Tab-separated table of N, CA and C in Angstrom:
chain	number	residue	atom	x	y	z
A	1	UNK	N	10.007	-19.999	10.785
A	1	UNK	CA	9.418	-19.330	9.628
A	1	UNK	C	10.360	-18.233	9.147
A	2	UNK	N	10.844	-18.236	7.997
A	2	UNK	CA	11.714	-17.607	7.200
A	2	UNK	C	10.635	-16.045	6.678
A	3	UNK	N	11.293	-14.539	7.312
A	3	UNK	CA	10.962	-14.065	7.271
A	3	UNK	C	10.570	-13.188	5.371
A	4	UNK	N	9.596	-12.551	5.172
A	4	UNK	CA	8.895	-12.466	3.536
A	4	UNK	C	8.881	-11.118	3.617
A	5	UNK	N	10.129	-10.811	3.359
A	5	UNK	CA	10.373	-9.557	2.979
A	5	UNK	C	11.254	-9.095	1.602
A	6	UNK	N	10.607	-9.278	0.668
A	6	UNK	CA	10.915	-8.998	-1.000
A	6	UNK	C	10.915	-8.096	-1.541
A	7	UNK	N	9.235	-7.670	-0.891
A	7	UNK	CA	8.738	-6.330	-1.155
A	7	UNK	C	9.677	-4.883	-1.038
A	8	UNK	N	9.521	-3.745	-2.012
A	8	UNK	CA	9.640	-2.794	-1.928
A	8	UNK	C	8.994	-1.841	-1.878
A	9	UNK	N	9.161	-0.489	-1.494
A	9	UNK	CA	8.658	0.971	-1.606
A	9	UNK	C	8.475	1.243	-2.832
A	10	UNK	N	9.367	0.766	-3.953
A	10	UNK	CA	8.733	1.140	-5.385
A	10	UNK	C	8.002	0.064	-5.644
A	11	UNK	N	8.015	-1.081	-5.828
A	11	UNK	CA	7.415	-2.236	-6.316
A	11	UNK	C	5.560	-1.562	-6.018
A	12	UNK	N	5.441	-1.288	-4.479
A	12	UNK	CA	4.092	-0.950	-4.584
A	12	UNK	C	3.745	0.139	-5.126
A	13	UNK	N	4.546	1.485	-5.133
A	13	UNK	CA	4.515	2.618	-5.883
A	13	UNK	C	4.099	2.634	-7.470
A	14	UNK	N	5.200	1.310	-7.823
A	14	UNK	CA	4.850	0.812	-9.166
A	14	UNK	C	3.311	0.724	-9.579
A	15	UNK	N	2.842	-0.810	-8.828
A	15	UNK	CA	1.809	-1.547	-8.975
A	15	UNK	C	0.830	-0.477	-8.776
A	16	UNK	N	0.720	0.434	-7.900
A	16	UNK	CA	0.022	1.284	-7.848
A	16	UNK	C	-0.312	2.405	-8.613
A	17	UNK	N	0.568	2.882	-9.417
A	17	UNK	CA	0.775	3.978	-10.623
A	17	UNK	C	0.166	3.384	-11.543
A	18	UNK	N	0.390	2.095	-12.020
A	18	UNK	CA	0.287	1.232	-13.110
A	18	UNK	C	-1.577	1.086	-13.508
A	19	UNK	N	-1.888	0.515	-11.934
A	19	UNK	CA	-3.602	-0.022	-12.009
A	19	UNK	C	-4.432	1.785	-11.752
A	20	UNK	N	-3.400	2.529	-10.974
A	20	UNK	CA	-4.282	4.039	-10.518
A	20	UNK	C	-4.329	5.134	-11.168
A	21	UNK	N	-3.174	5.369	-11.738
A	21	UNK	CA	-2.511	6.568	-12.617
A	21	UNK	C	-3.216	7.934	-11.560
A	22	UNK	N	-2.216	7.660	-10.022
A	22	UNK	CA	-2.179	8.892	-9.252
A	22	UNK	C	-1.877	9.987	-9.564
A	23	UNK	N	-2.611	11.302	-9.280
A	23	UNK	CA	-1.638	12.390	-9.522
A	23	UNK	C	-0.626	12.576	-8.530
A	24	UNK	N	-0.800	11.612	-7.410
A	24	UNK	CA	0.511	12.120	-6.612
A	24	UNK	C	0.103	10.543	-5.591
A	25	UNK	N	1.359	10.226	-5.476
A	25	UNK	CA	1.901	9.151	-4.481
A	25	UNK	C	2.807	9.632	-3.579
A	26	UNK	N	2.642	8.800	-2.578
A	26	UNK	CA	4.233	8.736	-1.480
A	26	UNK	C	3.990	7.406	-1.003
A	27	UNK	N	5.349	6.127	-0.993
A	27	UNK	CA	4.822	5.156	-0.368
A	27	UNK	C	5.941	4.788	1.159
A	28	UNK	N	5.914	4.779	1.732
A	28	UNK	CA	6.619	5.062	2.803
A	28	UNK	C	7.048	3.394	3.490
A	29	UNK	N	8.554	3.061	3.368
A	29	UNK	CA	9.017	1.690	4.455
A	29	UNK	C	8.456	2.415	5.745
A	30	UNK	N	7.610	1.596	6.609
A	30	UNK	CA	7.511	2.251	8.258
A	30	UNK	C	8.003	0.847	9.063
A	31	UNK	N	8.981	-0.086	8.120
A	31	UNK	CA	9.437	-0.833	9.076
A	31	UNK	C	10.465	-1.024	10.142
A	32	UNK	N	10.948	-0.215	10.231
A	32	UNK	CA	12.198	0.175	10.849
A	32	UNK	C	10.894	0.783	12.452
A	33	UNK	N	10.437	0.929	12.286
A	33	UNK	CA	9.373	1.597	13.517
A	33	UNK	C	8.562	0.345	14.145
A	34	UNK	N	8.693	-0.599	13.687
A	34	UNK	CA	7.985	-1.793	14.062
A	34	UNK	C	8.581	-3.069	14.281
A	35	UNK	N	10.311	-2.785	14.429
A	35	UNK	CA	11.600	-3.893	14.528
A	35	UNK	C	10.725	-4.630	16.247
A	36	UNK	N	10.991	-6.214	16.127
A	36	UNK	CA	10.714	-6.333	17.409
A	36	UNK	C	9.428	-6.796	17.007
A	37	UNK	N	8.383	-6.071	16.192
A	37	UNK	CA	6.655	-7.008	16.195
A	37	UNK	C	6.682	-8.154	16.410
A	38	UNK	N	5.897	-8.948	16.606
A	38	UNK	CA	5.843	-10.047	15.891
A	38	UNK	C	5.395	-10.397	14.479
A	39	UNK	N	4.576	-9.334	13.718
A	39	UNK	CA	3.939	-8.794	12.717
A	39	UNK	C	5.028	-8.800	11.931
A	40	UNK	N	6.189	-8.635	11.839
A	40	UNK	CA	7.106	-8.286	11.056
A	40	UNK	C	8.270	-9.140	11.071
A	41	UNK	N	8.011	-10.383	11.171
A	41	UNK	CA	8.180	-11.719	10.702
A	41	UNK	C	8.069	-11.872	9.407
A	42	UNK	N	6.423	-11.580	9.500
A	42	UNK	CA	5.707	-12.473	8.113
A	42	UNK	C	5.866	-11.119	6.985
A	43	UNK	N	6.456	-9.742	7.144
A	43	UNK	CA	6.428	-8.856	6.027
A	43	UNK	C	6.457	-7.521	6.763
A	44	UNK	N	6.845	-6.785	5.721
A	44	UNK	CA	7.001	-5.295	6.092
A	44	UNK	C	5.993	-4.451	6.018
A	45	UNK	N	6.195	-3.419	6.650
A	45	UNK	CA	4.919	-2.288	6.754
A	45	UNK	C	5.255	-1.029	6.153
A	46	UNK	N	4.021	-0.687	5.559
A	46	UNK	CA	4.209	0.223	4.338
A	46	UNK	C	3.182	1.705	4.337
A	47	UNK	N	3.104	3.023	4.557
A	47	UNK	CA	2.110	3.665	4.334
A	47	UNK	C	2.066	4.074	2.936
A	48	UNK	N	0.857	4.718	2.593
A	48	UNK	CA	0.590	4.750	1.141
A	48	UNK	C	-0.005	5.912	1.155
A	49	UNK	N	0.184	7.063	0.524
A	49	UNK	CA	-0.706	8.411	0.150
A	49	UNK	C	-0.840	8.379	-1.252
A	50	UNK	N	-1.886	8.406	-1.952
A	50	UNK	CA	-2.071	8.999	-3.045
A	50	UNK	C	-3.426	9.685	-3.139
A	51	UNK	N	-3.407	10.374	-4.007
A	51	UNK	CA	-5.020	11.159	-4.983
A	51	UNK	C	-4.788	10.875	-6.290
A	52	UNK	N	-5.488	10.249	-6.712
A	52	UNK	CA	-6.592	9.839	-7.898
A	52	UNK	C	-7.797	10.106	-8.210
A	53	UNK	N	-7.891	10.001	-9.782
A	53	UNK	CA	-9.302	11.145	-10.074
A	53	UNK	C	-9.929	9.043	-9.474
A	54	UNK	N	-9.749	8.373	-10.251
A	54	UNK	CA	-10.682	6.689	-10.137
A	54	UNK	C	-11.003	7.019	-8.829
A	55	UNK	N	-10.548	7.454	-7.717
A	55	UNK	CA	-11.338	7.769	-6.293
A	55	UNK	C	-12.441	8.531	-5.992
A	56	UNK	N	-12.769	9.563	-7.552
A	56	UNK	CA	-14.205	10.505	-7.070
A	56	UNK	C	-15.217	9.736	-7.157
A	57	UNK	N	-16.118	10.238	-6.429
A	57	UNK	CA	-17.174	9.567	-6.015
A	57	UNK	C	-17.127	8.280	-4.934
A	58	UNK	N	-16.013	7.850	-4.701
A	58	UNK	CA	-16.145	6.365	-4.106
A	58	UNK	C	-16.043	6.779	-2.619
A	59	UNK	N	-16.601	5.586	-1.856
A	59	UNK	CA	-16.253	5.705	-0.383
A	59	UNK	C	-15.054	5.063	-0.261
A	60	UNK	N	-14.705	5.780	1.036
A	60	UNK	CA	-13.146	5.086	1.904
A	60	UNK	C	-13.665	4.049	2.164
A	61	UNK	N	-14.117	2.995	1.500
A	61	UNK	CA	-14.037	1.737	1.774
A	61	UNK	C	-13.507	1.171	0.333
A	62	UNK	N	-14.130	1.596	-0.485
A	62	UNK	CA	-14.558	1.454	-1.908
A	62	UNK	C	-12.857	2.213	-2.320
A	63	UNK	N	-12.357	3.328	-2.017
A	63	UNK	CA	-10.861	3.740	-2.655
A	63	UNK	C	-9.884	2.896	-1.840
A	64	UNK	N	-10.240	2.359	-0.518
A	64	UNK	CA	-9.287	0.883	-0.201
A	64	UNK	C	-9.186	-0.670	-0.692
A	65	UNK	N	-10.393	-0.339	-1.310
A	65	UNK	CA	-10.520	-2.041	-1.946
A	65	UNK	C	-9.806	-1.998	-3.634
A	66	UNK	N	-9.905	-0.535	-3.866
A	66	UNK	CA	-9.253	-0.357	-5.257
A	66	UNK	C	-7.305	-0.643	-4.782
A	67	UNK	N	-6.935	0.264	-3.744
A	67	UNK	CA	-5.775	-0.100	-3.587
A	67	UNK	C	-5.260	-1.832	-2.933
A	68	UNK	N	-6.418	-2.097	-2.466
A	68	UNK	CA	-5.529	-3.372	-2.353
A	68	UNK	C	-6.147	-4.480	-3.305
A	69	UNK	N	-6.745	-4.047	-3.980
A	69	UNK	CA	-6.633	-4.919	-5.550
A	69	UNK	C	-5.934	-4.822	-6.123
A	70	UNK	N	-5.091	-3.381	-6.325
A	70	UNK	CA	-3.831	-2.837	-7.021
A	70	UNK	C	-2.519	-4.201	-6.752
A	71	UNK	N	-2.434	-4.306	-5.071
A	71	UNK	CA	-1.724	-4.789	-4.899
A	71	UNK	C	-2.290	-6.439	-4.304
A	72	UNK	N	-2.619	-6.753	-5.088
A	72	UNK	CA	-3.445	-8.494	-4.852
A	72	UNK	C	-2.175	-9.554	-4.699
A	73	UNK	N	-1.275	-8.839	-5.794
A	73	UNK	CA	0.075	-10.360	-6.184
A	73	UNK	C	1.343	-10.224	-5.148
A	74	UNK	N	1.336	-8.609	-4.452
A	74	UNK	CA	2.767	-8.301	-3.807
A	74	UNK	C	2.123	-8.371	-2.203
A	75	UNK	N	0.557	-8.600	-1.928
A	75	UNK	CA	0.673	-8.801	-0.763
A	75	UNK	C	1.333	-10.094	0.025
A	76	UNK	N	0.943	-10.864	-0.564
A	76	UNK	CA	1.579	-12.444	-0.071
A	76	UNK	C	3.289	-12.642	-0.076
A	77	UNK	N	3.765	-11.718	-1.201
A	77	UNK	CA	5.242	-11.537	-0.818
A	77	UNK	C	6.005	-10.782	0.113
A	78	UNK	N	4.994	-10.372	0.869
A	78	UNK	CA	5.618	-10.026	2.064
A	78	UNK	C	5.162	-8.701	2.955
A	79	UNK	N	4.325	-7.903	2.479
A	79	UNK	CA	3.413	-6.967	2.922
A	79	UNK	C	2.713	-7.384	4.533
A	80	UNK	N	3.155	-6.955	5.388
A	80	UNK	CA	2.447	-7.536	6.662
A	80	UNK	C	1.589	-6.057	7.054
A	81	UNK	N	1.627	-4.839	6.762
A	81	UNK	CA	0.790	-4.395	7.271
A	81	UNK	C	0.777	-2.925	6.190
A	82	UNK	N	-0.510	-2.193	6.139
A	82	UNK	CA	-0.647	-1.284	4.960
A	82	UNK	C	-1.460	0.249	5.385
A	83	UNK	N	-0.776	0.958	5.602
A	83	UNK	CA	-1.762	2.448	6.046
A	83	UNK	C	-1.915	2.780	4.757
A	84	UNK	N	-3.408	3.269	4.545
A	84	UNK	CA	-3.555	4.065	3.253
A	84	UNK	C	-4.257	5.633	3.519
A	85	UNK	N	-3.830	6.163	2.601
A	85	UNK	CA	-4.687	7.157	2.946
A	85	UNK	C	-4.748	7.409	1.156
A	86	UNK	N	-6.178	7.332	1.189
A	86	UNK	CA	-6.508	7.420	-0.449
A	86	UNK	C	-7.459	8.184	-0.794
A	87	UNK	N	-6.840	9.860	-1.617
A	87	UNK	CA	-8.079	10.963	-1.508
A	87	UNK	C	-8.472	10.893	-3.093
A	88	UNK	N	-9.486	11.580	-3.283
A	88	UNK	CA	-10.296	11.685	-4.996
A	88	UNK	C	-9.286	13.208	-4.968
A	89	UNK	N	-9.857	13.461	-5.977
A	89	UNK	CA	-8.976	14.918	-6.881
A	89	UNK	C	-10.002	15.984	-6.379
């Protein structure tokens, strides 16, 4: 299996600005910390900070399902694993 790593640190930064309009992002490669997985075959690992107002009111379940709807098309290209941490304003 030919490893699916396409993905970038901006690409999701992108996709994420685009569907969220954060007041503040950081998206972090943490793959270099996970050389050796087996997890990291199939894609790279990524943490994600942002605050967005679209997060008030919602639960941390509900501001994770917004971010990984954000990113629906770049998970399959190679995303193997995703920390979020996603606050309201």
């Amino acid at each position: 299996m030919t490893p699916l790593q396409g993905v970038t640190a901006e690409q999701i930064q992108s996709a994420l600005t685009l569907a969220l309009q954060p007041l503040s992002i950081d998206v972090t490669d943490d793959s270099h910390l996970h050389a050796g997985h087996e997890g990291a075959k199939s894609g790279r690992h990524f943490s994600v900070h942002l605050r967005a107002q679209c997060f008030n009111g919602l639960s941390h379940v509900q501001r994770h399902r917004l971010v990984y709807d954000a990113l629906r098309d770049l998970i399959p290209q190679g995303i193997h694993a995703l920390a979020i941490k996603a606050e309201p304003v």
